[in-house]
């Protein structure tokens, strides 16, 4: 299938359904861990709703940083990836 046009390849793979079980396994795992959007964003093991932008994630990160004593809003030299 590697020589097919991307749309043709997509259609062929969708018809083949070879990845359906893996996709469903990932969907169920997301449901179990509280994910409602993709990609999910977790902070201290809890899902953070970023469906309306990153403001909630930034607020949640500020709370965690303050709890760690990082009043300046930095992660103490830890680089976000």
PDB file of N, CA and C in Angstrom:
ATOM      1  N   UNK A   1       0.800  -1.208   0.000  1.00  0.00           N
ATOM      2  CA  UNK A   1       0.000   0.000   0.000  1.00  0.00           C
ATOM      3  C   UNK A   1       0.837   1.265   0.000  1.00  0.00           C
ATOM      4  N   UNK A   2       2.132   1.157   0.166  1.00  0.00           N
ATOM      5  CA  UNK A   2       2.957   2.347   0.321  1.00  0.00           C
ATOM      6  C   UNK A   2       2.977   3.240  -0.914  1.00  0.00           C
ATOM      7  N   UNK A   3       2.674   2.699  -2.096  1.00  0.00           N
ATOM      8  CA  UNK A   3       2.709   3.502  -3.300  1.00  0.00           C
ATOM      9  C   UNK A   3       1.409   4.237  -3.599  1.00  0.00           C
ATOM     10  N   UNK A   4       0.412   4.052  -2.775  1.00  0.00           N
ATOM     11  CA  UNK A   4      -0.878   4.688  -3.010  1.00  0.00           C
ATOM     12  C   UNK A   4      -0.850   6.168  -2.654  1.00  0.00           C
ATOM     13  N   UNK A   5      -1.681   6.918  -3.339  1.00  0.00           N
ATOM     14  CA  UNK A   5      -1.901   8.324  -2.995  1.00  0.00           C
ATOM     15  C   UNK A   5      -2.407   8.373  -1.551  1.00  0.00           C
ATOM     16  N   UNK A   6      -2.042   9.397  -0.767  1.00  0.00           N
ATOM     17  CA  UNK A   6      -2.446   9.443   0.649  1.00  0.00           C
ATOM     18  C   UNK A   6      -3.952   9.238   0.873  1.00  0.00           C
ATOM     19  N   UNK A   7      -4.795   9.820   0.047  1.00  0.00           N
ATOM     20  CA  UNK A   7      -6.243   9.644   0.229  1.00  0.00           C
ATOM     21  C   UNK A   7      -6.652   8.208  -0.084  1.00  0.00           C
ATOM     22  N   UNK A   8      -6.073   7.650  -1.126  1.00  0.00           N
ATOM     23  CA  UNK A   8      -6.378   6.254  -1.478  1.00  0.00           C
ATOM     24  C   UNK A   8      -5.908   5.322  -0.368  1.00  0.00           C
ATOM     25  N   UNK A   9      -4.734   5.596   0.166  1.00  0.00           N
ATOM     26  CA  UNK A   9      -4.209   4.773   1.255  1.00  0.00           C
ATOM     27  C   UNK A   9      -5.100   4.887   2.482  1.00  0.00           C
ATOM     28  N   UNK A  10      -5.506   6.112   2.827  1.00  0.00           N
ATOM     29  CA  UNK A  10      -6.393   6.316   3.964  1.00  0.00           C
ATOM     30  C   UNK A  10      -7.685   5.519   3.778  1.00  0.00           C
ATOM     31  N   UNK A  11      -8.298   5.644   2.609  1.00  0.00           N
ATOM     32  CA  UNK A  11      -9.556   4.938   2.339  1.00  0.00           C
ATOM     33  C   UNK A  11      -9.379   3.428   2.406  1.00  0.00           C
ATOM     34  N   UNK A  12      -8.263   2.930   1.869  1.00  0.00           N
ATOM     35  CA  UNK A  12      -7.999   1.489   1.903  1.00  0.00           C
ATOM     36  C   UNK A  12      -7.816   1.000   3.333  1.00  0.00           C
ATOM     37  N   UNK A  13      -7.082   1.761   4.140  1.00  0.00           N
ATOM     38  CA  UNK A  13      -6.853   1.351   5.526  1.00  0.00           C
ATOM     39  C   UNK A  13      -8.131   1.449   6.355  1.00  0.00           C
ATOM     40  N   UNK A  14      -8.959   2.442   6.076  1.00  0.00           N
ATOM     41  CA  UNK A  14     -10.238   2.536   6.778  1.00  0.00           C
ATOM     42  C   UNK A  14     -11.130   1.351   6.422  1.00  0.00           C
ATOM     43  N   UNK A  15     -11.147   0.956   5.167  1.00  0.00           N
ATOM     44  CA  UNK A  15     -11.959  -0.177   4.733  1.00  0.00           C
ATOM     45  C   UNK A  15     -11.430  -1.485   5.311  1.00  0.00           C
ATOM     46  N   UNK A  16     -10.115  -1.579   5.459  1.00  0.00           N
ATOM     47  CA  UNK A  16      -9.467  -2.787   5.961  1.00  0.00           C
ATOM     48  C   UNK A  16      -9.731  -2.992   7.455  1.00  0.00           C
ATOM     49  N   UNK A  17      -9.870  -1.911   8.198  1.00  0.00           N
ATOM     50  CA  UNK A  17     -10.181  -1.927   9.636  1.00  0.00           C
ATOM     51  C   UNK A  17      -9.117  -2.644  10.475  1.00  0.00           C
ATOM     52  N   UNK A  18      -7.874  -2.711   9.983  1.00  0.00           N
ATOM     53  CA  UNK A  18      -6.825  -3.417  10.713  1.00  0.00           C
ATOM     54  C   UNK A  18      -6.462  -2.725  12.022  1.00  0.00           C
ATOM     55  N   UNK A  19      -6.637  -1.437  12.104  1.00  0.00           N
ATOM     56  CA  UNK A  19      -6.257  -0.703  13.315  1.00  0.00           C
ATOM     57  C   UNK A  19      -7.434  -0.436  14.247  1.00  0.00           C
ATOM     58  N   UNK A  20      -8.608  -0.941  13.904  1.00  0.00           N
ATOM     59  CA  UNK A  20      -9.797  -0.622  14.699  1.00  0.00           C
ATOM     60  C   UNK A  20      -9.648  -1.036  16.165  1.00  0.00           C
ATOM     61  N   UNK A  21      -9.151  -2.231  16.438  1.00  0.00           N
ATOM     62  CA  UNK A  21      -9.021  -2.692  17.822  1.00  0.00           C
ATOM     63  C   UNK A  21      -8.070  -1.805  18.610  1.00  0.00           C
ATOM     64  N   UNK A  22      -6.935  -1.434  17.999  1.00  0.00           N
ATOM     65  CA  UNK A  22      -5.968  -0.578  18.677  1.00  0.00           C
ATOM     66  C   UNK A  22      -6.579   0.794  18.973  1.00  0.00           C
ATOM     67  N   UNK A  23      -7.293   1.338  18.002  1.00  0.00           N
ATOM     68  CA  UNK A  23      -7.927   2.649  18.202  1.00  0.00           C
ATOM     69  C   UNK A  23      -8.965   2.566  19.315  1.00  0.00           C
ATOM     70  N   UNK A  24      -9.762   1.514  19.321  1.00  0.00           N
ATOM     71  CA  UNK A  24     -10.781   1.366  20.364  1.00  0.00           C
ATOM     72  C   UNK A  24     -10.139   1.167  21.732  1.00  0.00           C
ATOM     73  N   UNK A  25      -9.033   0.428  21.794  1.00  0.00           N
ATOM     74  CA  UNK A  25      -8.313   0.259  23.069  1.00  0.00           C
ATOM     75  C   UNK A  25      -7.833   1.610  23.591  1.00  0.00           C
ATOM     76  N   UNK A  26      -7.302   2.445  22.700  1.00  0.00           N
ATOM     77  CA  UNK A  26      -6.831   3.773  23.105  1.00  0.00           C
ATOM     78  C   UNK A  26      -7.999   4.651  23.547  1.00  0.00           C
ATOM     79  N   UNK A  27      -9.114   4.564  22.849  1.00  0.00           N
ATOM     80  CA  UNK A  27     -10.292   5.346  23.214  1.00  0.00           C
ATOM     81  C   UNK A  27     -10.777   4.960  24.607  1.00  0.00           C
ATOM     82  N   UNK A  28     -10.861   3.648  24.872  1.00  0.00           N
ATOM     83  CA  UNK A  28     -11.314   3.189  26.196  1.00  0.00           C
ATOM     84  C   UNK A  28     -10.330   3.617  27.291  1.00  0.00           C
ATOM     85  N   UNK A  29      -9.036   3.552  27.010  1.00  0.00           N
ATOM     86  CA  UNK A  29      -8.038   3.996  27.997  1.00  0.00           C
ATOM     87  C   UNK A  29      -8.215   5.475  28.288  1.00  0.00           C
ATOM     88  N   UNK A  30      -8.486   6.268  27.270  1.00  0.00           N
ATOM     89  CA  UNK A  30      -8.730   7.691  27.466  1.00  0.00           C
ATOM     90  C   UNK A  30      -9.961   7.940  28.317  1.00  0.00           C
ATOM     91  N   UNK A  31     -11.007   7.178  28.078  1.00  0.00           N
ATOM     92  CA  UNK A  31     -12.221   7.316  28.884  1.00  0.00           C
ATOM     93  C   UNK A  31     -11.946   6.975  30.341  1.00  0.00           C
ATOM     94  N   UNK A  32     -11.162   5.918  30.574  1.00  0.00           N
ATOM     95  CA  UNK A  32     -10.839   5.508  31.944  1.00  0.00           C
ATOM     96  C   UNK A  32     -10.050   6.582  32.689  1.00  0.00           C
ATOM     97  N   UNK A  33      -9.148   7.290  31.982  1.00  0.00           N
ATOM     98  CA  UNK A  33      -8.315   8.264  32.688  1.00  0.00           C
ATOM     99  C   UNK A  33      -8.892   9.673  32.650  1.00  0.00           C
ATOM    100  N   UNK A  34     -10.113   9.810  32.139  1.00  0.00           N
ATOM    101  CA  UNK A  34     -10.792  11.105  32.193  1.00  0.00           C
ATOM    102  C   UNK A  34     -10.570  12.010  31.005  1.00  0.00           C
ATOM    103  N   UNK A  35      -9.934  11.505  29.957  1.00  0.00           N
ATOM    104  CA  UNK A  35      -9.705  12.330  28.774  1.00  0.00           C
ATOM    105  C   UNK A  35     -11.021  12.550  28.038  1.00  0.00           C
ATOM    106  N   UNK A  36     -11.252  13.802  27.665  1.00  0.00           N
ATOM    107  CA  UNK A  36     -12.437  14.113  26.871  1.00  0.00           C
ATOM    108  C   UNK A  36     -12.051  14.763  25.548  1.00  0.00           C
ATOM    109  N   UNK A  37     -10.784  15.118  25.413  1.00  0.00           N
ATOM    110  CA  UNK A  37     -10.303  15.767  24.203  1.00  0.00           C
ATOM    111  C   UNK A  37      -8.973  15.150  23.807  1.00  0.00           C
ATOM    112  N   UNK A  38      -8.540  15.419  22.597  1.00  0.00           N
ATOM    113  CA  UNK A  38      -7.211  14.992  22.185  1.00  0.00           C
ATOM    114  C   UNK A  38      -6.459  16.198  21.664  1.00  0.00           C
ATOM    115  N   UNK A  39      -5.205  16.321  21.953  1.00  0.00           N
ATOM    116  CA  UNK A  39      -4.497  15.451  22.880  1.00  0.00           C
ATOM    117  C   UNK A  39      -4.842  15.823  24.312  1.00  0.00           C
ATOM    118  N   UNK A  40      -4.869  14.847  25.211  1.00  0.00           N
ATOM    119  CA  UNK A  40      -5.174  15.153  26.612  1.00  0.00           C
ATOM    120  C   UNK A  40      -3.997  15.840  27.285  1.00  0.00           C
ATOM    121  N   UNK A  41      -4.292  16.653  28.281  1.00  0.00           N
ATOM    122  CA  UNK A  41      -3.264  17.355  29.042  1.00  0.00           C
ATOM    123  C   UNK A  41      -3.464  16.983  30.499  1.00  0.00           C
ATOM    124  N   UNK A  42      -2.424  16.434  31.124  1.00  0.00           N
ATOM    125  CA  UNK A  42      -2.498  16.029  32.526  1.00  0.00           C
ATOM    126  C   UNK A  42      -1.483  16.818  33.325  1.00  0.00           C
ATOM    127  N   UNK A  43      -1.887  17.203  34.512  1.00  0.00           N
ATOM    128  CA  UNK A  43      -1.005  17.909  35.436  1.00  0.00           C
ATOM    129  C   UNK A  43      -1.184  17.268  36.793  1.00  0.00           C
ATOM    130  N   UNK A  44      -0.130  16.796  37.387  1.00  0.00           N
ATOM    131  CA  UNK A  44      -0.134  16.046  38.644  1.00  0.00           C
ATOM    132  C   UNK A  44      -1.127  14.889  38.597  1.00  0.00           C
ATOM    133  N   UNK A  45      -1.190  14.229  37.441  1.00  0.00           N
ATOM    134  CA  UNK A  45      -2.033  13.058  37.298  1.00  0.00           C
ATOM    135  C   UNK A  45      -3.504  13.340  37.057  1.00  0.00           C
ATOM    136  N   UNK A  46      -3.882  14.591  36.971  1.00  0.00           N
ATOM    137  CA  UNK A  46      -5.283  14.953  36.768  1.00  0.00           C
ATOM    138  C   UNK A  46      -5.460  15.587  35.388  1.00  0.00           C
ATOM    139  N   UNK A  47      -6.550  15.232  34.705  1.00  0.00           N
ATOM    140  CA  UNK A  47      -6.780  15.852  33.397  1.00  0.00           C
ATOM    141  C   UNK A  47      -7.124  17.331  33.550  1.00  0.00           C
ATOM    142  N   UNK A  48      -6.623  18.150  32.635  1.00  0.00           N
ATOM    143  CA  UNK A  48      -6.923  19.584  32.615  1.00  0.00           C
ATOM    144  C   UNK A  48      -7.645  19.860  31.298  1.00  0.00           C
ATOM    145  N   UNK A  49      -8.814  20.485  31.388  1.00  0.00           N
ATOM    146  CA  UNK A  49      -9.613  20.777  30.198  1.00  0.00           C
ATOM    147  C   UNK A  49      -8.964  21.916  29.415  1.00  0.00           C
ATOM    148  N   UNK A  50      -8.476  21.610  28.231  1.00  0.00           N
ATOM    149  CA  UNK A  50      -7.869  22.632  27.379  1.00  0.00           C
ATOM    150  C   UNK A  50      -8.700  22.857  26.116  1.00  0.00           C
ATOM    151  N   UNK A  51      -9.956  22.397  26.136  1.00  0.00           N
ATOM    152  CA  UNK A  51     -10.795  22.489  24.945  1.00  0.00           C
ATOM    153  C   UNK A  51     -11.112  23.932  24.560  1.00  0.00           C
ATOM    154  N   UNK A  52     -11.026  24.861  25.500  1.00  0.00           N
ATOM    155  CA  UNK A  52     -11.301  26.262  25.210  1.00  0.00           C
ATOM    156  C   UNK A  52     -10.030  27.098  25.214  1.00  0.00           C
ATOM    157  N   UNK A  53      -8.893  26.447  25.101  1.00  0.00           N
ATOM    158  CA  UNK A  53      -7.614  27.151  25.108  1.00  0.00           C
ATOM    159  C   UNK A  53      -6.780  26.714  26.300  1.00  0.00           C
ATOM    160  N   UNK A  54      -5.638  27.329  26.450  1.00  0.00           N
ATOM    161  CA  UNK A  54      -4.689  26.914  27.491  1.00  0.00           C
ATOM    162  C   UNK A  54      -4.816  27.681  28.794  1.00  0.00           C
ATOM    163  N   UNK A  55      -5.777  28.580  28.918  1.00  0.00           N
ATOM    164  CA  UNK A  55      -5.897  29.393  30.138  1.00  0.00           C
ATOM    165  C   UNK A  55      -6.065  28.517  31.377  1.00  0.00           C
ATOM    166  N   UNK A  56      -6.911  27.489  31.306  1.00  0.00           N
ATOM    167  CA  UNK A  56      -7.102  26.612  32.468  1.00  0.00           C
ATOM    168  C   UNK A  56      -5.823  25.859  32.803  1.00  0.00           C
ATOM    169  N   UNK A  57      -5.097  25.431  31.781  1.00  0.00           N
ATOM    170  CA  UNK A  57      -3.842  24.724  32.017  1.00  0.00           C
ATOM    171  C   UNK A  57      -2.824  25.656  32.666  1.00  0.00           C
ATOM    172  N   UNK A  58      -2.759  26.891  32.193  1.00  0.00           N
ATOM    173  CA  UNK A  58      -1.830  27.861  32.785  1.00  0.00           C
ATOM    174  C   UNK A  58      -2.209  28.146  34.231  1.00  0.00           C
ATOM    175  N   UNK A  59      -3.504  28.302  34.518  1.00  0.00           N
ATOM    176  CA  UNK A  59      -3.958  28.520  35.896  1.00  0.00           C
ATOM    177  C   UNK A  59      -3.605  27.327  36.781  1.00  0.00           C
ATOM    178  N   UNK A  60      -3.843  26.112  36.279  1.00  0.00           N
ATOM    179  CA  UNK A  60      -3.534  24.916  37.053  1.00  0.00           C
ATOM    180  C   UNK A  60      -2.033  24.800  37.303  1.00  0.00           C
ATOM    181  N   UNK A  61      -1.228  25.144  36.310  1.00  0.00           N
ATOM    182  CA  UNK A  61       0.224  25.106  36.478  1.00  0.00           C
ATOM    183  C   UNK A  61       0.678  26.140  37.506  1.00  0.00           C
ATOM    184  N   UNK A  62       0.084  27.321  37.479  1.00  0.00           N
ATOM    185  CA  UNK A  62       0.418  28.340  38.481  1.00  0.00           C
ATOM    186  C   UNK A  62       0.136  27.840  39.891  1.00  0.00           C
ATOM    187  N   UNK A  63      -0.991  27.150  40.076  1.00  0.00           N
ATOM    188  CA  UNK A  63      -1.340  26.603  41.398  1.00  0.00           C
ATOM    189  C   UNK A  63      -0.281  25.608  41.849  1.00  0.00           C
ATOM    190  N   UNK A  64       0.129  24.718  40.942  1.00  0.00           N
ATOM    191  CA  UNK A  64       1.135  23.713  41.286  1.00  0.00           C
ATOM    192  C   UNK A  64       2.471  24.386  41.603  1.00  0.00           C
ATOM    193  N   UNK A  65       2.860  25.353  40.803  1.00  0.00           N
ATOM    194  CA  UNK A  65       4.137  26.041  41.038  1.00  0.00           C
ATOM    195  C   UNK A  65       4.130  26.780  42.367  1.00  0.00           C
ATOM    196  N   UNK A  66       3.020  27.429  42.689  1.00  0.00           N
ATOM    197  CA  UNK A  66       2.935  28.111  43.995  1.00  0.00           C
ATOM    198  C   UNK A  66       3.026  27.106  45.134  1.00  0.00           C
ATOM    199  N   UNK A  67       2.384  25.962  44.965  1.00  0.00           N
ATOM    200  CA  UNK A  67       2.441  24.926  45.996  1.00  0.00           C
ATOM    201  C   UNK A  67       3.861  24.404  46.180  1.00  0.00           C
ATOM    202  N   UNK A  68       4.646  24.458  45.121  1.00  0.00           N
ATOM    203  CA  UNK A  68       6.041  24.027  45.201  1.00  0.00           C
ATOM    204  C   UNK A  68       6.962  25.147  45.669  1.00  0.00           C
ATOM    205  N   UNK A  69       6.376  26.311  45.944  1.00  0.00           N
ATOM    206  CA  UNK A  69       7.184  27.424  46.408  1.00  0.00           C
ATOM    207  C   UNK A  69       7.836  28.212  45.303  1.00  0.00           C
ATOM    208  N   UNK A  70       7.347  28.087  44.098  1.00  0.00           N
ATOM    209  CA  UNK A  70       7.909  28.799  42.962  1.00  0.00           C
ATOM    210  C   UNK A  70       7.058  30.027  42.669  1.00  0.00           C
ATOM    211  N   UNK A  71       7.157  31.023  43.528  1.00  0.00           N
ATOM    212  CA  UNK A  71       6.337  32.222  43.417  1.00  0.00           C
ATOM    213  C   UNK A  71       6.584  32.986  42.118  1.00  0.00           C
ATOM    214  N   UNK A  72       7.764  32.793  41.557  1.00  0.00           N
ATOM    215  CA  UNK A  72       8.098  33.556  40.345  1.00  0.00           C
ATOM    216  C   UNK A  72       7.480  32.966  39.082  1.00  0.00           C
ATOM    217  N   UNK A  73       6.749  31.836  39.225  1.00  0.00           N
ATOM    218  CA  UNK A  73       6.110  31.240  38.065  1.00  0.00           C
ATOM    219  C   UNK A  73       7.033  30.446  37.178  1.00  0.00           C
ATOM    220  N   UNK A  74       8.184  30.067  37.698  1.00  0.00           N
ATOM    221  CA  UNK A  74       9.082  29.235  36.916  1.00  0.00           C
ATOM    222  C   UNK A  74       9.095  27.836  37.491  1.00  0.00           C
ATOM    223  N   UNK A  75       9.499  26.921  36.704  1.00  0.00           N
ATOM    224  CA  UNK A  75       9.563  25.527  37.148  1.00  0.00           C
ATOM    225  C   UNK A  75      10.936  25.180  37.693  1.00  0.00           C
ATOM    226  N   UNK A  76      11.657  26.158  38.173  1.00  0.00           N
ATOM    227  CA  UNK A  76      12.957  25.894  38.781  1.00  0.00           C
ATOM    228  C   UNK A  76      13.968  25.330  37.846  1.00  0.00           C
ATOM    229  N   UNK A  77      13.978  25.798  36.604  1.00  0.00           N
ATOM    230  CA  UNK A  77      14.945  25.334  35.642  1.00  0.00           C
ATOM    231  C   UNK A  77      14.505  24.107  34.877  1.00  0.00           C
ATOM    232  N   UNK A  78      13.342  23.577  35.207  1.00  0.00           N
ATOM    233  CA  UNK A  78      12.837  22.415  34.476  1.00  0.00           C
ATOM    234  C   UNK A  78      12.231  22.924  33.188  1.00  0.00           C
ATOM    235  N   UNK A  79      12.670  22.353  32.097  1.00  0.00           N
ATOM    236  CA  UNK A  79      12.187  22.782  30.795  1.00  0.00           C
ATOM    237  C   UNK A  79      10.956  21.987  30.406  1.00  0.00           C
ATOM    238  N   UNK A  80       9.920  22.689  29.986  1.00  0.00           N
ATOM    239  CA  UNK A  80       8.704  22.014  29.532  1.00  0.00           C
ATOM    240  C   UNK A  80       8.964  21.376  28.177  1.00  0.00           C
ATOM    241  N   UNK A  81       8.430  20.184  27.992  1.00  0.00           N
ATOM    242  CA  UNK A  81       8.574  19.503  26.706  1.00  0.00           C
ATOM    243  C   UNK A  81       7.219  19.164  26.137  1.00  0.00           C
TER     244      UNK A  81
END
